[in-house]
Amino acid sequence: DGGITQSPKYLFRKEGQNVTLSCEQNLNHDAMYWYRQDPGQGLRLIYYSQIVNDFQKGDIAEGYSVSREKKESFPLTVTSAQKNPTAFYLCASSVTRTAQYGYTFGSGTRLTVV
Amino acid sequence: KNEVEQSPQNLTAQEGEFITINCSYSVGISALHWLQQHPGGGIVSLFMLSSGKKKHGRLIATINIQEKHSSLHITASHPRDSAVYICAVGNYGGSQGNLIFGKGTKLSVKP
């Protein structure tokens, strides 16, 4: 079945370490997105990519980095520069950048930094 | 003021009750999405609508573009409907196809 796979589901890291969250899709979607969810807040956009080898900052990109070397993969690195990295991270994709056919979401990764 | 407002924030219902969750938005949109987030965190897209009404099983979503308001209804609610329901709006005329999300409505259906 087609879908988005995020791994791992739970991730623990020590403060000051970089960590990379995986997002893979087999839907042949052009666009991919990373969102962050904090308790009591709506999802906020970190980065998005409309096509391979291209990505743009979202509303809260500071302290994060991404790459899009393959159409199916959009990994997110949470760097030590991110001041409050503990959160739930969701990856999503859409057929095209205009998303007129809707979005598909992954199951998320819960990152805890101790 | 948030661009997407949902009400109520929390909702507890008895099994079998009719449930309504509301969403108001203040921006121009191309479509509105209703999403369901289960306790594990994964999100499922329920509806995408730009006008009128859509129905899927016991779920009904309506939108009034002039009033910038949408409702999600659940008929004959069941404990398995317990989840967070999220409203999100998108403007596909923009360069990124991004969504603006509400904070969600946490629904708990008691047996």
mmCIF file of C-alpha atoms in Angstrom:
data_model
loop_
_atom_site.group_PDB
_atom_site.id
_atom_site.type_symbol
_atom_site.label_atom_id
_atom_site.label_comp_id
_atom_site.label_asym_id
_atom_site.label_seq_id
_atom_site.Cartn_x
_atom_site.Cartn_y
_atom_site.Cartn_z
ATOM 1 C CA ASP A 1 0.000 0.000 0.000
ATOM 2 C CA GLY A 2 1.160 3.529 -0.736
ATOM 3 C CA GLY A 3 1.846 5.876 2.106
ATOM 4 C CA ILE A 4 4.318 7.792 4.190
ATOM 5 C CA THR A 5 6.676 6.078 6.608
ATOM 6 C CA GLN A 6 8.213 8.011 9.444
ATOM 7 C CA SER A 7 10.845 6.473 11.638
ATOM 8 C CA PRO A 8 11.461 6.048 14.422
ATOM 9 C CA LYS A 9 8.165 6.522 16.259
ATOM 10 C CA TYR A 10 9.916 7.593 19.469
ATOM 11 C CA LEU A 11 13.364 9.138 19.689
ATOM 12 C CA PHE A 12 15.403 10.218 22.671
ATOM 13 C CA ARG A 13 18.522 12.345 22.414
ATOM 14 C CA LYS A 14 20.830 14.195 24.719
ATOM 15 C CA GLU A 15 20.896 17.956 24.619
ATOM 16 C CA GLY A 16 23.449 19.270 22.150
ATOM 17 C CA GLN A 17 23.269 16.315 19.766
ATOM 18 C CA ASN A 18 21.988 16.546 16.235
ATOM 19 C CA VAL A 19 19.307 14.026 15.298
ATOM 20 C CA THR A 20 17.796 13.080 11.940
ATOM 21 C CA LEU A 21 14.165 12.074 11.463
ATOM 22 C CA SER A 22 13.301 9.937 8.480
ATOM 23 C CA CYS A 23 10.360 10.448 6.102
ATOM 24 C CA GLU A 24 9.838 8.196 3.091
ATOM 25 C CA GLN A 25 6.880 8.124 0.672
ATOM 26 C CA ASN A 26 6.027 5.709 -2.124
ATOM 27 C CA LEU A 27 3.153 7.775 -3.502
ATOM 28 C CA ASN A 28 5.192 9.476 -6.224
ATOM 29 C CA HIS A 29 4.221 12.826 -4.727
ATOM 30 C CA ASP A 30 6.191 15.877 -5.793
ATOM 31 C CA ALA A 31 5.790 17.939 -2.619
ATOM 32 C CA MET A 32 6.775 17.024 0.931
ATOM 33 C CA TYR A 33 6.426 18.899 4.198
ATOM 34 C CA TRP A 34 7.660 18.800 7.782
ATOM 35 C CA TYR A 35 5.434 20.051 10.598
ATOM 36 C CA ARG A 36 6.004 20.433 14.300
ATOM 37 C CA GLN A 37 3.228 19.948 16.851
ATOM 38 C CA ASP A 38 3.378 21.218 20.431
ATOM 39 C CA PRO A 39 0.713 20.676 23.107
ATOM 40 C CA GLY A 40 -2.187 23.090 22.717
ATOM 41 C CA GLN A 41 -0.923 24.463 19.405
ATOM 42 C CA GLY A 42 -1.734 23.857 15.790
ATOM 43 C CA LEU A 43 0.815 22.237 13.502
ATOM 44 C CA ARG A 44 3.470 24.636 12.273
ATOM 45 C CA LEU A 45 5.455 24.329 9.056
ATOM 46 C CA ILE A 46 9.205 23.790 9.406
ATOM 47 C CA TYR A 47 10.343 23.143 5.825
ATOM 48 C CA TYR A 48 8.768 22.093 2.559
ATOM 49 C CA SER A 49 10.025 20.806 -0.753
ATOM 50 C CA GLN A 50 8.172 21.108 -4.045
ATOM 51 C CA ILE A 51 10.651 19.150 -6.132
ATOM 52 C CA VAL A 52 13.849 17.159 -5.835
ATOM 53 C CA ASN A 53 16.926 19.199 -4.872
ATOM 54 C CA ASP A 54 14.811 22.149 -3.829
ATOM 55 C CA PHE A 55 13.366 23.115 -0.443
ATOM 56 C CA GLN A 56 12.094 26.233 1.282
ATOM 57 C CA LYS A 57 11.923 27.430 4.864
ATOM 58 C CA GLY A 58 8.593 27.419 6.607
ATOM 59 C CA ASP A 59 7.469 29.453 9.594
ATOM 60 C CA ILE A 60 9.826 27.912 12.178
ATOM 61 C CA ALA A 61 12.918 26.735 10.250
ATOM 62 C CA GLU A 62 15.544 27.988 12.701
ATOM 63 C CA GLY A 63 17.565 25.129 14.159
ATOM 64 C CA TYR A 64 16.432 22.632 11.513
ATOM 65 C CA SER A 65 17.850 21.452 8.196
ATOM 66 C CA VAL A 66 16.533 19.219 5.411
ATOM 67 C CA SER A 67 17.600 17.619 2.162
ATOM 68 C CA ARG A 68 15.688 16.300 -0.852
ATOM 69 C CA GLU A 69 18.107 14.217 -2.875
ATOM 70 C CA LYS A 70 15.443 11.698 -3.898
ATOM 71 C CA LYS A 71 11.774 12.227 -4.668
ATOM 72 C CA GLU A 72 10.678 9.694 -2.083
ATOM 73 C CA SER A 73 12.808 10.915 0.833
ATOM 74 C CA PHE A 74 12.768 14.132 2.875
ATOM 75 C CA PRO A 75 14.818 13.741 6.083
ATOM 76 C CA LEU A 76 14.740 16.401 8.782
ATOM 77 C CA THR A 77 17.753 17.124 10.980
ATOM 78 C CA VAL A 78 17.141 18.751 14.330
ATOM 79 C CA THR A 79 20.365 20.532 15.159
ATOM 80 C CA SER A 80 21.786 21.591 18.485
ATOM 81 C CA ALA A 81 20.838 25.148 17.534
ATOM 82 C CA GLN A 82 17.147 24.344 17.982
ATOM 83 C CA LYS A 83 16.394 25.777 21.414
ATOM 84 C CA ASN A 84 13.379 23.638 22.261
ATOM 85 C CA PRO A 85 13.481 20.480 20.143
ATOM 86 C CA THR A 86 11.204 18.262 22.239
ATOM 87 C CA ALA A 87 8.013 17.958 20.178
ATOM 88 C CA PHE A 88 5.969 15.755 17.872
ATOM 89 C CA TYR A 89 7.103 15.904 14.243
ATOM 90 C CA LEU A 90 4.843 15.096 11.295
ATOM 91 C CA CYS A 91 5.776 14.595 7.683
ATOM 92 C CA ALA A 92 3.250 15.063 4.883
ATOM 93 C CA SER A 93 3.165 14.945 1.108
ATOM 94 C CA SER A 94 0.964 16.124 -1.737
ATOM 95 C CA VAL A 95 0.738 15.188 -5.400
ATOM 96 C CA THR A 96 1.749 18.637 -6.540
ATOM 97 C CA ARG A 97 2.976 21.766 -4.813
ATOM 98 C CA THR A 98 -0.469 23.314 -5.035
ATOM 99 C CA ALA A 99 -1.918 20.337 -3.131
ATOM 100 C CA GLN A 100 -5.288 20.574 -4.854
ATOM 101 C CA TYR A 101 -5.670 16.823 -4.436
ATOM 102 C CA GLY A 102 -5.095 16.928 -0.702
ATOM 103 C CA TYR A 103 -2.411 15.732 1.631
ATOM 104 C CA THR A 104 -1.170 12.441 3.025
ATOM 105 C CA PHE A 105 0.302 12.417 6.528
ATOM 106 C CA GLY A 106 2.740 10.111 8.245
ATOM 107 C CA SER A 107 2.304 8.670 11.719
ATOM 108 C CA GLY A 108 4.815 11.037 13.301
ATOM 109 C CA THR A 109 7.974 10.914 15.402
ATOM 110 C CA ARG A 110 7.959 12.007 19.016
ATOM 111 C CA LEU A 111 11.336 13.494 19.876
ATOM 112 C CA THR A 112 12.404 13.960 23.473
ATOM 113 C CA VAL A 113 15.637 15.747 24.268
ATOM 114 C CA VAL A 114 16.983 15.226 27.755
ATOM 115 C CA LYS B 1 -6.057 36.371 16.573
ATOM 116 C CA ASN B 2 -5.596 32.899 15.098
ATOM 117 C CA GLU B 3 -6.442 32.536 11.436
ATOM 118 C CA VAL B 4 -8.236 29.238 12.100
ATOM 119 C CA GLU B 5 -10.391 28.886 15.199
ATOM 120 C CA GLN B 6 -12.032 25.679 16.341
ATOM 121 C CA SER B 7 -14.726 25.149 18.930
ATOM 122 C CA PRO B 8 -15.107 23.556 21.300
ATOM 123 C CA GLN B 9 -11.560 22.774 22.424
ATOM 124 C CA ASN B 10 -12.736 19.721 24.335
ATOM 125 C CA LEU B 11 -15.908 17.711 23.938
ATOM 126 C CA THR B 12 -17.206 14.745 25.920
ATOM 127 C CA ALA B 13 -20.206 12.847 24.597
ATOM 128 C CA GLN B 14 -22.144 9.702 25.373
ATOM 129 C CA GLU B 15 -22.161 6.926 22.824
ATOM 130 C CA GLY B 16 -24.893 7.497 20.272
ATOM 131 C CA GLU B 17 -24.973 11.281 20.543
ATOM 132 C CA PHE B 18 -24.843 13.618 17.554
ATOM 133 C CA ILE B 19 -21.653 15.668 17.618
ATOM 134 C CA THR B 20 -20.775 18.963 15.966
ATOM 135 C CA ILE B 21 -17.343 20.551 15.794
ATOM 136 C CA ASN B 22 -17.001 24.039 14.359
ATOM 137 C CA CYS B 23 -14.243 25.795 12.453
ATOM 138 C CA SER B 24 -14.034 29.476 11.529
ATOM 139 C CA TYR B 25 -11.291 31.032 9.446
ATOM 140 C CA SER B 26 -10.286 34.549 8.527
ATOM 141 C CA VAL B 27 -8.223 34.072 5.362
ATOM 142 C CA GLY B 28 -9.111 33.410 1.754
ATOM 143 C CA ILE B 29 -8.938 29.727 0.992
ATOM 144 C CA SER B 30 -9.036 27.262 -1.853
ATOM 145 C CA ALA B 31 -10.098 24.335 0.318
ATOM 146 C CA LEU B 32 -10.705 23.319 3.910
ATOM 147 C CA HIS B 33 -9.532 20.043 5.386
ATOM 148 C CA TRP B 34 -10.834 18.028 8.307
ATOM 149 C CA LEU B 35 -8.235 15.727 9.830
ATOM 150 C CA GLN B 36 -8.381 13.112 12.557
ATOM 151 C CA GLN B 37 -5.487 12.526 14.939
ATOM 152 C CA HIS B 38 -5.568 9.419 17.112
ATOM 153 C CA PRO B 39 -3.719 9.121 20.444
ATOM 154 C CA GLY B 40 -0.715 7.558 18.710
ATOM 155 C CA GLY B 41 -0.277 10.779 16.789
ATOM 156 C CA GLY B 42 -0.772 9.797 13.177
ATOM 157 C CA ILE B 43 -3.129 11.973 11.151
ATOM 158 C CA VAL B 44 -5.760 10.778 8.722
ATOM 159 C CA SER B 45 -7.381 13.078 6.215
ATOM 160 C CA LEU B 46 -11.178 12.882 6.535
ATOM 161 C CA PHE B 47 -12.425 15.499 4.104
ATOM 162 C CA MET B 48 -11.203 18.140 1.717
ATOM 163 C CA LEU B 49 -13.955 20.522 0.629
ATOM 164 C CA SER B 50 -14.289 23.842 -1.096
ATOM 165 C CA SER B 51 -18.076 24.170 -1.150
ATOM 166 C CA GLY B 52 -21.255 22.505 0.032
ATOM 167 C CA LYS B 53 -21.265 19.252 1.894
ATOM 168 C CA LYS B 54 -19.546 15.871 1.910
ATOM 169 C CA LYS B 55 -20.552 12.665 3.651
ATOM 170 C CA HIS B 56 -18.554 9.576 4.474
ATOM 171 C CA GLY B 57 -20.240 6.976 6.618
ATOM 172 C CA ARG B 58 -21.299 8.645 9.866
ATOM 173 C CA LEU B 59 -19.233 11.761 9.180
ATOM 174 C CA ILE B 60 -20.594 14.849 7.462
ATOM 175 C CA ALA B 61 -18.642 18.006 6.669
ATOM 176 C CA THR B 62 -20.170 21.283 5.523
ATOM 177 C CA ILE B 63 -18.662 24.586 4.518
ATOM 178 C CA ASN B 64 -20.091 28.077 4.042
ATOM 179 C CA ILE B 65 -17.561 30.065 2.036
ATOM 180 C CA GLN B 66 -19.376 33.383 2.493
ATOM 181 C CA GLU B 67 -19.438 33.022 6.261
ATOM 182 C CA LYS B 68 -15.952 31.421 6.385
ATOM 183 C CA HIS B 69 -17.242 28.610 8.528
ATOM 184 C CA SER B 70 -17.221 24.838 8.439
ATOM 185 C CA SER B 71 -18.740 22.144 10.613
ATOM 186 C CA LEU B 72 -17.904 18.502 11.121
ATOM 187 C CA HIS B 73 -20.778 16.322 12.293
ATOM 188 C CA ILE B 74 -20.613 12.795 13.659
ATOM 189 C CA THR B 75 -23.868 10.883 13.811
ATOM 190 C CA ALA B 76 -24.422 7.971 16.227
ATOM 191 C CA SER B 77 -21.068 8.592 17.909
ATOM 192 C CA HIS B 78 -19.001 5.650 19.118
ATOM 193 C CA PRO B 79 -16.037 5.368 21.513
ATOM 194 C CA ARG B 80 -13.776 4.631 18.549
ATOM 195 C CA ASP B 81 -14.512 8.174 17.322
ATOM 196 C CA SER B 82 -12.492 9.479 20.277
ATOM 197 C CA ALA B 83 -9.656 11.493 18.775
ATOM 198 C CA VAL B 84 -8.493 15.020 18.100
ATOM 199 C CA TYR B 85 -10.211 16.575 15.096
ATOM 200 C CA ILE B 86 -8.243 19.253 13.302
ATOM 201 C CA CYS B 87 -9.459 21.838 10.832
ATOM 202 C CA ALA B 88 -6.933 23.202 8.324
ATOM 203 C CA VAL B 89 -7.259 25.651 5.446
ATOM 204 C CA GLY B 90 -5.201 25.891 2.302
ATOM 205 C CA ASN B 91 -4.775 28.460 -0.428
ATOM 206 C CA TYR B 92 -3.573 26.769 -3.581
ATOM 207 C CA GLY B 93 -2.965 30.030 -5.327
ATOM 208 C CA GLY B 94 0.042 30.478 -3.094
ATOM 209 C CA SER B 95 3.486 29.244 -3.978
ATOM 210 C CA GLN B 96 3.720 26.495 -1.439
ATOM 211 C CA GLY B 97 0.350 24.794 -1.053
ATOM 212 C CA ASN B 98 0.734 25.140 2.683
ATOM 213 C CA LEU B 99 -1.947 24.590 5.274
ATOM 214 C CA ILE B 100 -2.896 26.706 8.272
ATOM 215 C CA PHE B 101 -4.066 24.509 11.122
ATOM 216 C CA GLY B 102 -6.490 25.007 13.963
ATOM 217 C CA LYS B 103 -5.507 23.835 17.427
ATOM 218 C CA GLY B 104 -7.843 20.867 17.307
ATOM 219 C CA THR B 105 -10.906 19.641 19.175
ATOM 220 C CA LYS B 106 -10.376 16.739 21.537
ATOM 221 C CA LEU B 107 -13.384 14.435 21.421
ATOM 222 C CA SER B 108 -14.027 11.740 23.992
ATOM 223 C CA VAL B 109 -17.004 9.439 23.498
ATOM 224 C CA LYS B 110 -18.009 7.458 26.580
ATOM 225 C CA PRO B 111 -19.704 4.054 26.285
#
